[in-house]
Amino acid sequence: MSYVVWFKELRKDSIPTAGGKGANIGEMLTLHLPVPNGFAVTAQTYGEYLEKTKIQPKILKLLENLNVEDTDKLQSVAQKIQDLIVSTPMPQNMVEEIMYTYEMLGSEKQKASDLVEPKEVFVAVRSSATAEDLPEASFAGQQATFLNVKGKENVVTAVLACWASLFTARAIYYRVKNNFDHSKVLISALVQKMVNAEKSGIMFTVNPSTNHADEIVIEAIYGLGELIVGGEVNPDFYLVDKKTRDIKKIEVRKKDYGLFRNDKGENEKKLIPKDKQERQVLNEKQIKELARLGKKLEDHYGKPQDIEWAVEKEEVFIVQTRAVTTFKAHTIERPDIADETGKILLKGETASAGVYAGPVRIVHDPSELHKIQKGDILVTPMTTPDMVPAMQRAGAIVTNEGGMTCHAAIVSREMGTPCIVGTQHATDLLKDGEIITVHATRGIVYEGKIEIAATAEQKIEEALPQSGADLVTATEIKVIMDLPDFASKTAATGADGVGLVRLEIMIANGSIHPAEYVRQKREEDYVHLLKEGIRKIAKAFVHKPVWIRCSDMRSDEYRNLQGGDKEPHETDPMIGWHGIRRLLDEPKILRAEFQAVKELHDEGFDNIGIMLPFIIRTEELKKAKEMMREVGLEPCKEIDFGIMVETPAACWIIEDICKEGISFVSFGTNDLTQLTLGIDRNNERLAHLFSEMHPAVLGEIAKVIQTCKKYKVKTSICGQAGSKPEMAEFLVRQGVDSISANADAVEQIRHTVAKAEKKLLLDAERKR
Ligand code: PEP
Ligand code: MG
């Protein structure tokens, strides 16, 4: 028997040999889509490994009578089995065939008769379980993937590690809960060449800024695609007619840098040679070819696709494809320009459609943000998160840099503010105070105020999160929100409440640091600012819970606010003076925040609850509760009073916290994962290791939910992971009470939860 199968021999029905992911690759190849080449180490190879090494009985023995609800025991058995697999070598003939095939992959020769010149290439080694992606039991995303693997020994080790990942605590738990026989689930390991991207980019099969379904948008840069998302490089922009594949627009931008993989598998930022910087990245043939592939993917999956692609040696590869986030086309009327007789000053890309005329305010640096008055046009090299308040005041936004997925584009679309990105020269060509018209729908900046003809009204499609509130789930689906002015829009998602309001954006809007209000003895102004913001949210979500998190301001993030220069310089602000520890050191800030909530409560907004960030000690909770009482509300009785579980410490002392008395806990998985895994959440280099689905994080969550149930304390999540289906599914199985997602993910999470709940009910029925 052959231990491996080349991808080109796989088909849609190859699940028994190559698992769900392998069969999917087979399907893509049947459609003649260019996926990077590779081979599957078959599921039968794994079966033979278990047999020849005689470890199967040992594994089954360890699993015998295992109570999967006993998290500690489950973790320890899972670890023992994984250790057993990675430390049991494969039979020699298996090792040799995998190594030989890997070398063939490197030398691009795929016939045994070909003379192989050994060449080691970077590959991804992915697990592909044979039960994966079956409608009955979704095992998706549970097993390991290893990127940038190079060297034949390392490939064999990675294959073993994939096999071992069939026995993570989570996988064992799922199989037991779904009545799957452990010995019947096999696993294949897919060894796939990593594209060494000379060029790459993204493609949307629907125009994301206008929602026009007949257009395909492609953005392209040199090197790896990461720099597009960060908005660090201005990508070329190509607009293609989906039907005719005619190229409607080509905009070539200056691309100074590119990210390239070096020999060690690390990404390196390199200067693009001068003569290439302003050259078009893709030629017409490649643009049309990409558009053809995009259309094919959309037709095949029946939904608009968001595609990542890469080019190596002039060959185009599809690296990833997923459905564009659910948006419902909502038609609004906006006045448009009758004809364009004005003088064109600049051209750029439509990040958010609309037309607006007003005065230019150039902001080179966040310290100049105060210049932006309501209705001004913000002109800046590139936006950053602390510009959001100024962006909200702006009537329109024009940037030098960035593409469709950069920060400015995402935020302005969310706010519905006309925005043109990637103009390259806006900050040089425009003058402070000069009146311009931003015709964002067409990506043009005109001199002066252009007459808007009332008769020439054009319908522009605006993306609004779709409301699927008619789907009833036992687990409440809430939303996370930061911008009070978007409360009604966010409430339109039909969410069951707000699981997290970060006060920081409201504070940044007021442009004074909370500590500065206190220094100036202006706590009342702080209370007023908070009340104004929170009231809008509480009103939009009337009769639904709205959990306000007390301020959690890291010392390095708000230096641009008034008084921000007095913030301490800390070695590591992420684990520094912020959250409850800071609020108790500066109790006047915390008291003002409680006071704002109390006054709103008195106005009748009794749907507001309080959430304490970054708790590590029971005393912190005790002191905060004491202060709430002093302000005039009895915690847990008159007001929902809870904590964020963001530190391993909080998980360990959860029983004491419950005993002290709280209404709810909410998992802040961004920090919890960071602190559990020891991985800085902002470190791009480690992003591939940052996973909320790590068994350690899941173990902590499971333990906390169990304990909270004992004390009738409600559980929730408000970290980014709440917007991920695999986490939502895990939480439903653990019996979480509510899940908070980003506004644009509410719909998807509601469906995931409904499905997971149904499955739980069916399982329970089956066991009766
Ligand atoms: C978290 O840590 O998961 C969280 C929601 O808080 P923040 O992202 O604001 O740190
Ligand atoms: Mg946090």
mmCIF file with all atom_site columns, C-alpha atoms in Angstrom, residues 495-679:
data_model
loop_
_atom_site.group_PDB
_atom_site.id
_atom_site.type_symbol
_atom_site.label_atom_id
_atom_site.label_alt_id
_atom_site.label_comp_id
_atom_site.label_asym_id
_atom_site.label_entity_id
_atom_site.label_seq_id
_atom_site.pdbx_PDB_ins_code
_atom_site.Cartn_x
_atom_site.Cartn_y
_atom_site.Cartn_z
_atom_site.occupancy
_atom_site.B_iso_or_equiv
_atom_site.pdbx_formal_charge
_atom_site.auth_seq_id
_atom_site.auth_comp_id
_atom_site.auth_asym_id
_atom_site.auth_atom_id
_atom_site.pdbx_PDB_model_num
ATOM 1   C CA . ALA A 1 495 ? -29.045 41.414 19.740 1.00 0.00 ? 495 ALA A CA 1
ATOM 2   C CA . ASP A 1 496 ? -30.333 40.414 23.186 1.00 0.00 ? 496 ASP A CA 1
ATOM 3   C CA . GLY A 1 497 ? -28.330 43.155 24.868 1.00 0.00 ? 497 GLY A CA 1
ATOM 4   C CA . VAL A 1 498 ? -24.839 44.602 25.006 1.00 0.00 ? 498 VAL A CA 1
ATOM 5   C CA . GLY A 1 499 ? -22.233 42.316 26.571 1.00 0.00 ? 499 GLY A CA 1
ATOM 6   C CA . LEU A 1 500 ? -19.490 44.925 26.600 1.00 0.00 ? 500 LEU A CA 1
ATOM 7   C CA . VAL A 1 501 ? -19.401 48.695 26.304 1.00 0.00 ? 501 VAL A CA 1
ATOM 8   C CA . ARG A 1 502 ? -15.819 49.882 26.336 1.00 0.00 ? 502 ARG A CA 1
ATOM 9   C CA . LEU A 1 503 ? -15.849 53.323 27.933 1.00 0.00 ? 503 LEU A CA 1
ATOM 10  C CA . GLU A 1 504 ? -12.496 54.193 26.386 1.00 0.00 ? 504 GLU A CA 1
ATOM 11  C CA . ILE A 1 505 ? -13.941 55.434 23.062 1.00 0.00 ? 505 ILE A CA 1
ATOM 12  C CA . MET A 1 506 ? -16.430 57.695 24.856 1.00 0.00 ? 506 MET A CA 1
ATOM 13  C CA . ILE A 1 507 ? -13.573 59.004 26.952 1.00 0.00 ? 507 ILE A CA 1
ATOM 14  C CA . ALA A 1 508 ? -11.364 59.603 23.905 1.00 0.00 ? 508 ALA A CA 1
ATOM 15  C CA . ASN A 1 509 ? -14.321 61.492 22.422 1.00 0.00 ? 509 ASN A CA 1
ATOM 16  C CA . GLY A 1 510 ? -14.200 63.899 25.354 1.00 0.00 ? 510 GLY A CA 1
ATOM 17  C CA . SER A 1 511 ? -10.453 64.320 24.701 1.00 0.00 ? 511 SER A CA 1
ATOM 18  C CA . ILE A 1 512 ? -9.580  64.553 28.419 1.00 0.00 ? 512 ILE A CA 1
ATOM 19  C CA . HIS A 1 513 ? -7.945  61.697 30.314 1.00 0.00 ? 513 HIS A CA 1
ATOM 20  C CA . PRO A 1 514 ? -10.037 60.557 33.339 1.00 0.00 ? 514 PRO A CA 1
ATOM 21  C CA . ALA A 1 515 ? -7.037  61.184 35.612 1.00 0.00 ? 515 ALA A CA 1
ATOM 22  C CA . GLU A 1 516 ? -6.938  64.761 34.313 1.00 0.00 ? 516 GLU A CA 1
ATOM 23  C CA . TYR A 1 517 ? -10.593 65.391 35.237 1.00 0.00 ? 517 TYR A CA 1
ATOM 24  C CA . VAL A 1 518 ? -9.651  64.334 38.748 1.00 0.00 ? 518 VAL A CA 1
ATOM 25  C CA . ARG A 1 519 ? -6.489  66.482 38.800 1.00 0.00 ? 519 ARG A CA 1
ATOM 26  C CA . GLN A 1 520 ? -8.606  69.461 37.728 1.00 0.00 ? 520 GLN A CA 1
ATOM 27  C CA . LYS A 1 521 ? -11.342 68.530 40.228 1.00 0.00 ? 521 LYS A CA 1
ATOM 28  C CA . ARG A 1 522 ? -13.816 68.230 37.361 1.00 0.00 ? 522 ARG A CA 1
ATOM 29  C CA . GLU A 1 523 ? -15.237 64.790 38.168 1.00 0.00 ? 523 GLU A CA 1
ATOM 30  C CA . GLU A 1 524 ? -18.725 66.141 37.466 1.00 0.00 ? 524 GLU A CA 1
ATOM 31  C CA . ASP A 1 525 ? -17.779 66.792 33.857 1.00 0.00 ? 525 ASP A CA 1
ATOM 32  C CA . TYR A 1 526 ? -16.518 63.224 33.609 1.00 0.00 ? 526 TYR A CA 1
ATOM 33  C CA . VAL A 1 527 ? -19.819 61.929 35.020 1.00 0.00 ? 527 VAL A CA 1
ATOM 34  C CA . HIS A 1 528 ? -21.694 64.068 32.505 1.00 0.00 ? 528 HIS A CA 1
ATOM 35  C CA . LEU A 1 529 ? -19.640 62.825 29.544 1.00 0.00 ? 529 LEU A CA 1
ATOM 36  C CA . LEU A 1 530 ? -20.208 59.193 30.493 1.00 0.00 ? 530 LEU A CA 1
ATOM 37  C CA . LYS A 1 531 ? -23.913 59.696 31.090 1.00 0.00 ? 531 LYS A CA 1
ATOM 38  C CA . GLU A 1 532 ? -24.418 61.233 27.669 1.00 0.00 ? 532 GLU A CA 1
ATOM 39  C CA . GLY A 1 533 ? -22.730 58.292 25.935 1.00 0.00 ? 533 GLY A CA 1
ATOM 40  C CA . ILE A 1 534 ? -24.150 55.455 28.044 1.00 0.00 ? 534 ILE A CA 1
ATOM 41  C CA . ARG A 1 535 ? -27.693 56.871 27.891 1.00 0.00 ? 535 ARG A CA 1
ATOM 42  C CA . LYS A 1 536 ? -27.733 56.550 24.086 1.00 0.00 ? 536 LYS A CA 1
ATOM 43  C CA . ILE A 1 537 ? -26.855 52.874 24.334 1.00 0.00 ? 537 ILE A CA 1
ATOM 44  C CA . ALA A 1 538 ? -29.198 52.097 27.238 1.00 0.00 ? 538 ALA A CA 1
ATOM 45  C CA . LYS A 1 539 ? -32.012 53.793 25.316 1.00 0.00 ? 539 LYS A CA 1
ATOM 46  C CA . ALA A 1 540 ? -31.390 51.899 22.084 1.00 0.00 ? 540 ALA A CA 1
ATOM 47  C CA . PHE A 1 541 ? -31.368 48.616 24.031 1.00 0.00 ? 541 PHE A CA 1
ATOM 48  C CA . VAL A 1 542 ? -34.217 49.444 26.378 1.00 0.00 ? 542 VAL A CA 1
ATOM 49  C CA . HIS A 1 543 ? -35.346 46.444 28.512 1.00 0.00 ? 543 HIS A CA 1
ATOM 50  C CA . LYS A 1 544 ? -32.241 44.539 27.457 1.00 0.00 ? 544 LYS A CA 1
ATOM 51  C CA . PRO A 1 545 ? -29.113 44.270 29.626 1.00 0.00 ? 545 PRO A CA 1
ATOM 52  C CA . VAL A 1 546 ? -26.261 46.643 28.816 1.00 0.00 ? 546 VAL A CA 1
ATOM 53  C CA . TRP A 1 547 ? -23.025 45.848 30.643 1.00 0.00 ? 547 TRP A CA 1
ATOM 54  C CA . ILE A 1 548 ? -20.741 48.819 31.029 1.00 0.00 ? 548 ILE A CA 1
ATOM 55  C CA . ARG A 1 549 ? -17.125 48.019 31.658 1.00 0.00 ? 549 ARG A CA 1
ATOM 56  C CA . CYS A 1 550 ? -15.333 50.428 33.983 1.00 0.00 ? 550 CYS A CA 1
ATOM 57  C CA . SER A 1 551 ? -12.486 52.178 32.199 1.00 0.00 ? 551 SER A CA 1
ATOM 58  C CA . ASP A 1 552 ? -9.517  50.020 31.267 1.00 0.00 ? 552 ASP A CA 1
ATOM 59  C CA . MET A 1 553 ? -6.911  52.423 29.950 1.00 0.00 ? 553 MET A CA 1
ATOM 60  C CA . ARG A 1 554 ? -3.387  51.251 29.344 1.00 0.00 ? 554 ARG A CA 1
ATOM 61  C CA . SER A 1 555 ? -0.794  53.934 30.002 1.00 0.00 ? 555 SER A CA 1
ATOM 62  C CA . ASP A 1 556 ? 0.596   53.954 26.449 1.00 0.00 ? 556 ASP A CA 1
ATOM 63  C CA . GLU A 1 557 ? -2.649  54.158 24.488 1.00 0.00 ? 557 GLU A CA 1
ATOM 64  C CA . TYR A 1 558 ? -4.149  57.505 25.433 1.00 0.00 ? 558 TYR A CA 1
ATOM 65  C CA . ARG A 1 559 ? -1.210  59.850 25.550 1.00 0.00 ? 559 ARG A CA 1
ATOM 66  C CA . ASN A 1 560 ? -2.876  62.160 23.052 1.00 0.00 ? 560 ASN A CA 1
ATOM 67  C CA . LEU A 1 561 ? -5.684  63.033 25.428 1.00 0.00 ? 561 LEU A CA 1
ATOM 68  C CA . GLN A 1 562 ? -5.387  66.109 27.616 1.00 0.00 ? 562 GLN A CA 1
ATOM 69  C CA . GLY A 1 563 ? -3.336  65.012 30.627 1.00 0.00 ? 563 GLY A CA 1
ATOM 70  C CA . GLY A 1 564 ? -2.193  61.915 28.760 1.00 0.00 ? 564 GLY A CA 1
ATOM 71  C CA . ASP A 1 565 ? 1.380   63.206 28.851 1.00 0.00 ? 565 ASP A CA 1
ATOM 72  C CA . LYS A 1 566 ? 1.356   62.632 32.606 1.00 0.00 ? 566 LYS A CA 1
ATOM 73  C CA . GLU A 1 567 ? 0.778   58.919 32.163 1.00 0.00 ? 567 GLU A CA 1
ATOM 74  C CA . PRO A 1 568 ? 3.657   56.790 33.505 1.00 0.00 ? 568 PRO A CA 1
ATOM 75  C CA . HIS A 1 569 ? 6.087   55.114 31.116 1.00 0.00 ? 569 HIS A CA 1
ATOM 76  C CA . GLU A 1 570 ? 5.799   51.427 31.897 1.00 0.00 ? 570 GLU A CA 1
ATOM 77  C CA . THR A 1 571 ? 7.947   48.523 30.723 1.00 0.00 ? 571 THR A CA 1
ATOM 78  C CA . ASP A 1 572 ? 4.900   46.570 29.666 1.00 0.00 ? 572 ASP A CA 1
ATOM 79  C CA . PRO A 1 573 ? 1.647   48.543 29.809 1.00 0.00 ? 573 PRO A CA 1
ATOM 80  C CA . MET A 1 574 ? -0.356  45.465 28.783 1.00 0.00 ? 574 MET A CA 1
ATOM 81  C CA . ILE A 1 575 ? 0.370   43.970 32.215 1.00 0.00 ? 575 ILE A CA 1
ATOM 82  C CA . GLY A 1 576 ? 0.739   47.320 33.899 1.00 0.00 ? 576 GLY A CA 1
ATOM 83  C CA . TRP A 1 577 ? -1.336  49.921 35.681 1.00 0.00 ? 577 TRP A CA 1
ATOM 84  C CA . HIS A 1 578 ? -4.806  49.484 34.191 1.00 0.00 ? 578 HIS A CA 1
ATOM 85  C CA . GLY A 1 579 ? -8.219  48.053 34.921 1.00 0.00 ? 579 GLY A CA 1
ATOM 86  C CA . ILE A 1 580 ? -9.467  47.632 38.462 1.00 0.00 ? 580 ILE A CA 1
ATOM 87  C CA . ARG A 1 581 ? -5.960  47.871 40.000 1.00 0.00 ? 581 ARG A CA 1
ATOM 88  C CA . ARG A 1 582 ? -5.621  51.390 38.661 1.00 0.00 ? 582 ARG A CA 1
ATOM 89  C CA . LEU A 1 583 ? -9.204  52.372 39.457 1.00 0.00 ? 583 LEU A CA 1
ATOM 90  C CA . LEU A 1 584 ? -8.699  51.421 43.091 1.00 0.00 ? 584 LEU A CA 1
ATOM 91  C CA . ASP A 1 585 ? -5.486  53.458 43.188 1.00 0.00 ? 585 ASP A CA 1
ATOM 92  C CA . GLU A 1 586 ? -7.436  56.391 41.731 1.00 0.00 ? 586 GLU A CA 1
ATOM 93  C CA . PRO A 1 587 ? -10.819 55.815 43.387 1.00 0.00 ? 587 PRO A CA 1
ATOM 94  C CA . LYS A 1 588 ? -12.220 59.147 42.247 1.00 0.00 ? 588 LYS A CA 1
ATOM 95  C CA . ILE A 1 589 ? -12.258 57.881 38.663 1.00 0.00 ? 589 ILE A CA 1
ATOM 96  C CA . LEU A 1 590 ? -14.100 54.703 39.635 1.00 0.00 ? 590 LEU A CA 1
ATOM 97  C CA . ARG A 1 591 ? -16.523 56.616 41.828 1.00 0.00 ? 591 ARG A CA 1
ATOM 98  C CA . ALA A 1 592 ? -17.366 58.957 38.931 1.00 0.00 ? 592 ALA A CA 1
ATOM 99  C CA . GLU A 1 593 ? -18.044 55.981 36.670 1.00 0.00 ? 593 GLU A CA 1
ATOM 100 C CA . PHE A 1 594 ? -20.345 54.411 39.287 1.00 0.00 ? 594 PHE A CA 1
ATOM 101 C CA . GLN A 1 595 ? -21.977 57.798 39.832 1.00 0.00 ? 595 GLN A CA 1
ATOM 102 C CA . ALA A 1 596 ? -22.816 58.093 36.106 1.00 0.00 ? 596 ALA A CA 1
ATOM 103 C CA . VAL A 1 597 ? -24.469 54.676 36.184 1.00 0.00 ? 597 VAL A CA 1
ATOM 104 C CA . LYS A 1 598 ? -26.350 55.471 39.402 1.00 0.00 ? 598 LYS A CA 1
ATOM 105 C CA . GLU A 1 599 ? -27.747 58.704 37.939 1.00 0.00 ? 599 GLU A CA 1
ATOM 106 C CA . LEU A 1 600 ? -28.876 56.903 34.785 1.00 0.00 ? 600 LEU A CA 1
ATOM 107 C CA . HIS A 1 601 ? -30.427 54.253 37.002 1.00 0.00 ? 601 HIS A CA 1
ATOM 108 C CA . ASP A 1 602 ? -32.380 57.008 38.734 1.00 0.00 ? 602 ASP A CA 1
ATOM 109 C CA . GLU A 1 603 ? -33.534 58.198 35.309 1.00 0.00 ? 603 GLU A CA 1
ATOM 110 C CA . GLY A 1 604 ? -35.082 54.743 34.850 1.00 0.00 ? 604 GLY A CA 1
ATOM 111 C CA . PHE A 1 605 ? -32.306 52.983 32.919 1.00 0.00 ? 605 PHE A CA 1
ATOM 112 C CA . ASP A 1 606 ? -32.190 49.989 35.221 1.00 0.00 ? 606 ASP A CA 1
ATOM 113 C CA . ASN A 1 607 ? -31.015 47.773 32.355 1.00 0.00 ? 607 ASN A CA 1
ATOM 114 C CA . ILE A 1 608 ? -27.421 48.962 32.916 1.00 0.00 ? 608 ILE A CA 1
ATOM 115 C CA . GLY A 1 609 ? -24.964 46.635 34.649 1.00 0.00 ? 609 GLY A CA 1
ATOM 116 C CA . ILE A 1 610 ? -21.363 47.131 35.777 1.00 0.00 ? 610 ILE A CA 1
ATOM 117 C CA . MET A 1 611 ? -18.386 44.996 34.812 1.00 0.00 ? 611 MET A CA 1
ATOM 118 C CA . LEU A 1 612 ? -14.947 45.195 36.463 1.00 0.00 ? 612 LEU A CA 1
ATOM 119 C CA . PRO A 1 613 ? -11.887 44.671 34.243 1.00 0.00 ? 613 PRO A CA 1
ATOM 120 C CA . PHE A 1 614 ? -8.690  42.760 34.965 1.00 0.00 ? 614 PHE A CA 1
ATOM 121 C CA . ILE A 1 615 ? -9.623  41.299 38.356 1.00 0.00 ? 615 ILE A CA 1
ATOM 122 C CA . ILE A 1 616 ? -6.956  39.235 40.145 1.00 0.00 ? 616 ILE A CA 1
ATOM 123 C CA . ARG A 1 617 ? -8.053  39.391 43.809 1.00 0.00 ? 617 ARG A CA 1
ATOM 124 C CA . THR A 1 618 ? -11.317 39.000 45.718 1.00 0.00 ? 618 THR A CA 1
ATOM 125 C CA . GLU A 1 619 ? -10.447 42.167 47.682 1.00 0.00 ? 619 GLU A CA 1
ATOM 126 C CA . GLU A 1 620 ? -10.681 44.204 44.475 1.00 0.00 ? 620 GLU A CA 1
ATOM 127 C CA . LEU A 1 621 ? -14.246 43.052 44.007 1.00 0.00 ? 621 LEU A CA 1
ATOM 128 C CA . LYS A 1 622 ? -15.036 43.648 47.668 1.00 0.00 ? 622 LYS A CA 1
ATOM 129 C CA . LYS A 1 623 ? -13.730 47.232 47.542 1.00 0.00 ? 623 LYS A CA 1
ATOM 130 C CA . ALA A 1 624 ? -15.559 48.008 44.309 1.00 0.00 ? 624 ALA A CA 1
ATOM 131 C CA . LYS A 1 625 ? -18.819 46.681 45.724 1.00 0.00 ? 625 LYS A CA 1
ATOM 132 C CA . GLU A 1 626 ? -18.326 48.798 48.814 1.00 0.00 ? 626 GLU A CA 1
ATOM 133 C CA . MET A 1 627 ? -17.926 51.875 46.638 1.00 0.00 ? 627 MET A CA 1
ATOM 134 C CA . MET A 1 628 ? -21.054 51.020 44.622 1.00 0.00 ? 628 MET A CA 1
ATOM 135 C CA . ARG A 1 629 ? -22.984 50.869 47.887 1.00 0.00 ? 629 ARG A CA 1
ATOM 136 C CA . GLU A 1 630 ? -21.588 54.253 48.922 1.00 0.00 ? 630 GLU A CA 1
ATOM 137 C CA . VAL A 1 631 ? -22.807 55.677 45.621 1.00 0.00 ? 631 VAL A CA 1
ATOM 138 C CA . GLY A 1 632 ? -26.255 54.343 46.416 1.00 0.00 ? 632 GLY A CA 1
ATOM 139 C CA . LEU A 1 633 ? -26.858 51.044 44.635 1.00 0.00 ? 633 LEU A CA 1
ATOM 140 C CA . GLU A 1 634 ? -26.710 47.590 46.202 1.00 0.00 ? 634 GLU A CA 1
ATOM 141 C CA . PRO A 1 635 ? -24.577 45.374 43.908 1.00 0.00 ? 635 PRO A CA 1
ATOM 142 C CA . CYS A 1 636 ? -26.272 42.244 42.538 1.00 0.00 ? 636 CYS A CA 1
ATOM 143 C CA . LYS A 1 637 ? -29.623 43.336 43.978 1.00 0.00 ? 637 LYS A CA 1
ATOM 144 C CA . GLU A 1 638 ? -30.323 46.733 42.509 1.00 0.00 ? 638 GLU A CA 1
ATOM 145 C CA . ILE A 1 639 ? -27.794 46.484 39.714 1.00 0.00 ? 639 ILE A CA 1
ATOM 146 C CA . ASP A 1 640 ? -26.122 43.652 37.786 1.00 0.00 ? 640 ASP A CA 1
ATOM 147 C CA . PHE A 1 641 ? -22.566 43.598 39.069 1.00 0.00 ? 641 PHE A CA 1
ATOM 148 C CA . GLY A 1 642 ? -19.987 41.322 37.477 1.00 0.00 ? 642 GLY A CA 1
ATOM 149 C CA . ILE A 1 643 ? -16.347 40.811 36.643 1.00 0.00 ? 643 ILE A CA 1
ATOM 150 C CA . MET A 1 644 ? -14.361 40.101 33.517 1.00 0.00 ? 644 MET A CA 1
ATOM 151 C CA . VAL A 1 645 ? -12.421 36.868 33.615 1.00 0.00 ? 645 VAL A CA 1
ATOM 152 C CA . GLU A 1 646 ? -9.278  37.995 31.853 1.00 0.00 ? 646 GLU A CA 1
ATOM 153 C CA . THR A 1 647 ? -6.505  36.597 33.994 1.00 0.00 ? 647 THR A CA 1
ATOM 154 C CA . PRO A 1 648 ? -5.597  33.027 34.947 1.00 0.00 ? 648 PRO A CA 1
ATOM 155 C CA . ALA A 1 649 ? -5.697  34.358 38.534 1.00 0.00 ? 649 ALA A CA 1
ATOM 156 C CA . ALA A 1 650 ? -9.410  35.093 38.187 1.00 0.00 ? 650 ALA A CA 1
ATOM 157 C CA . CYS A 1 651 ? -9.971  31.524 36.983 1.00 0.00 ? 651 CYS A CA 1
ATOM 158 C CA . TRP A 1 652 ? -8.131  30.077 39.949 1.00 0.00 ? 652 TRP A CA 1
ATOM 159 C CA . ILE A 1 653 ? -9.993  32.133 42.557 1.00 0.00 ? 653 ILE A CA 1
ATOM 160 C CA . ILE A 1 654 ? -13.394 31.965 40.861 1.00 0.00 ? 654 ILE A CA 1
ATOM 161 C CA . GLU A 1 655 ? -14.932 30.032 43.737 1.00 0.00 ? 655 GLU A CA 1
ATOM 162 C CA . ASP A 1 656 ? -13.977 32.756 46.236 1.00 0.00 ? 656 ASP A CA 1
ATOM 163 C CA . ILE A 1 657 ? -15.241 35.407 43.870 1.00 0.00 ? 657 ILE A CA 1
ATOM 164 C CA . CYS A 1 658 ? -18.576 33.639 43.549 1.00 0.00 ? 658 CYS A CA 1
ATOM 165 C CA . LYS A 1 659 ? -18.759 33.357 47.322 1.00 0.00 ? 659 LYS A CA 1
ATOM 166 C CA . GLU A 1 660 ? -18.095 37.091 47.660 1.00 0.00 ? 660 GLU A CA 1
ATOM 167 C CA . GLY A 1 661 ? -21.139 37.607 45.416 1.00 0.00 ? 661 GLY A CA 1
ATOM 168 C CA . ILE A 1 662 ? -21.431 38.634 41.755 1.00 0.00 ? 662 ILE A CA 1
ATOM 169 C CA . SER A 1 663 ? -24.240 38.570 39.217 1.00 0.00 ? 663 SER A CA 1
ATOM 170 C CA . PHE A 1 664 ? -22.140 37.422 36.266 1.00 0.00 ? 664 PHE A CA 1
ATOM 171 C CA . VAL A 1 665 ? -18.700 36.793 34.803 1.00 0.00 ? 665 VAL A CA 1
ATOM 172 C CA . SER A 1 666 ? -17.676 37.581 31.254 1.00 0.00 ? 666 SER A CA 1
ATOM 173 C CA . PHE A 1 667 ? -14.657 35.987 29.594 1.00 0.00 ? 667 PHE A CA 1
ATOM 174 C CA . GLY A 1 668 ? -12.269 38.570 28.201 1.00 0.00 ? 668 GLY A CA 1
ATOM 175 C CA . THR A 1 669 ? -10.515 36.042 26.007 1.00 0.00 ? 669 THR A CA 1
ATOM 176 C CA . ASN A 1 670 ? -8.196  38.598 24.418 1.00 0.00 ? 670 ASN A CA 1
ATOM 177 C CA . ASP A 1 671 ? -6.350  39.079 27.688 1.00 0.00 ? 671 ASP A CA 1
ATOM 178 C CA . LEU A 1 672 ? -7.067  35.615 29.054 1.00 0.00 ? 672 LEU A CA 1
ATOM 179 C CA . THR A 1 673 ? -5.392  34.001 26.036 1.00 0.00 ? 673 THR A CA 1
ATOM 180 C CA . GLN A 1 674 ? -2.519  36.471 26.134 1.00 0.00 ? 674 GLN A CA 1
ATOM 181 C CA . LEU A 1 675 ? -1.828  35.760 29.792 1.00 0.00 ? 675 LEU A CA 1
ATOM 182 C CA . THR A 1 676 ? -2.441  32.019 29.692 1.00 0.00 ? 676 THR A CA 1
ATOM 183 C CA . LEU A 1 677 ? -0.245  31.365 26.687 1.00 0.00 ? 677 LEU A CA 1
ATOM 184 C CA . GLY A 1 678 ? 2.294   34.077 27.465 1.00 0.00 ? 678 GLY A CA 1
ATOM 185 C CA . ILE A 1 679 ? 1.747   35.605 24.035 1.00 0.00 ? 679 ILE A CA 1
#
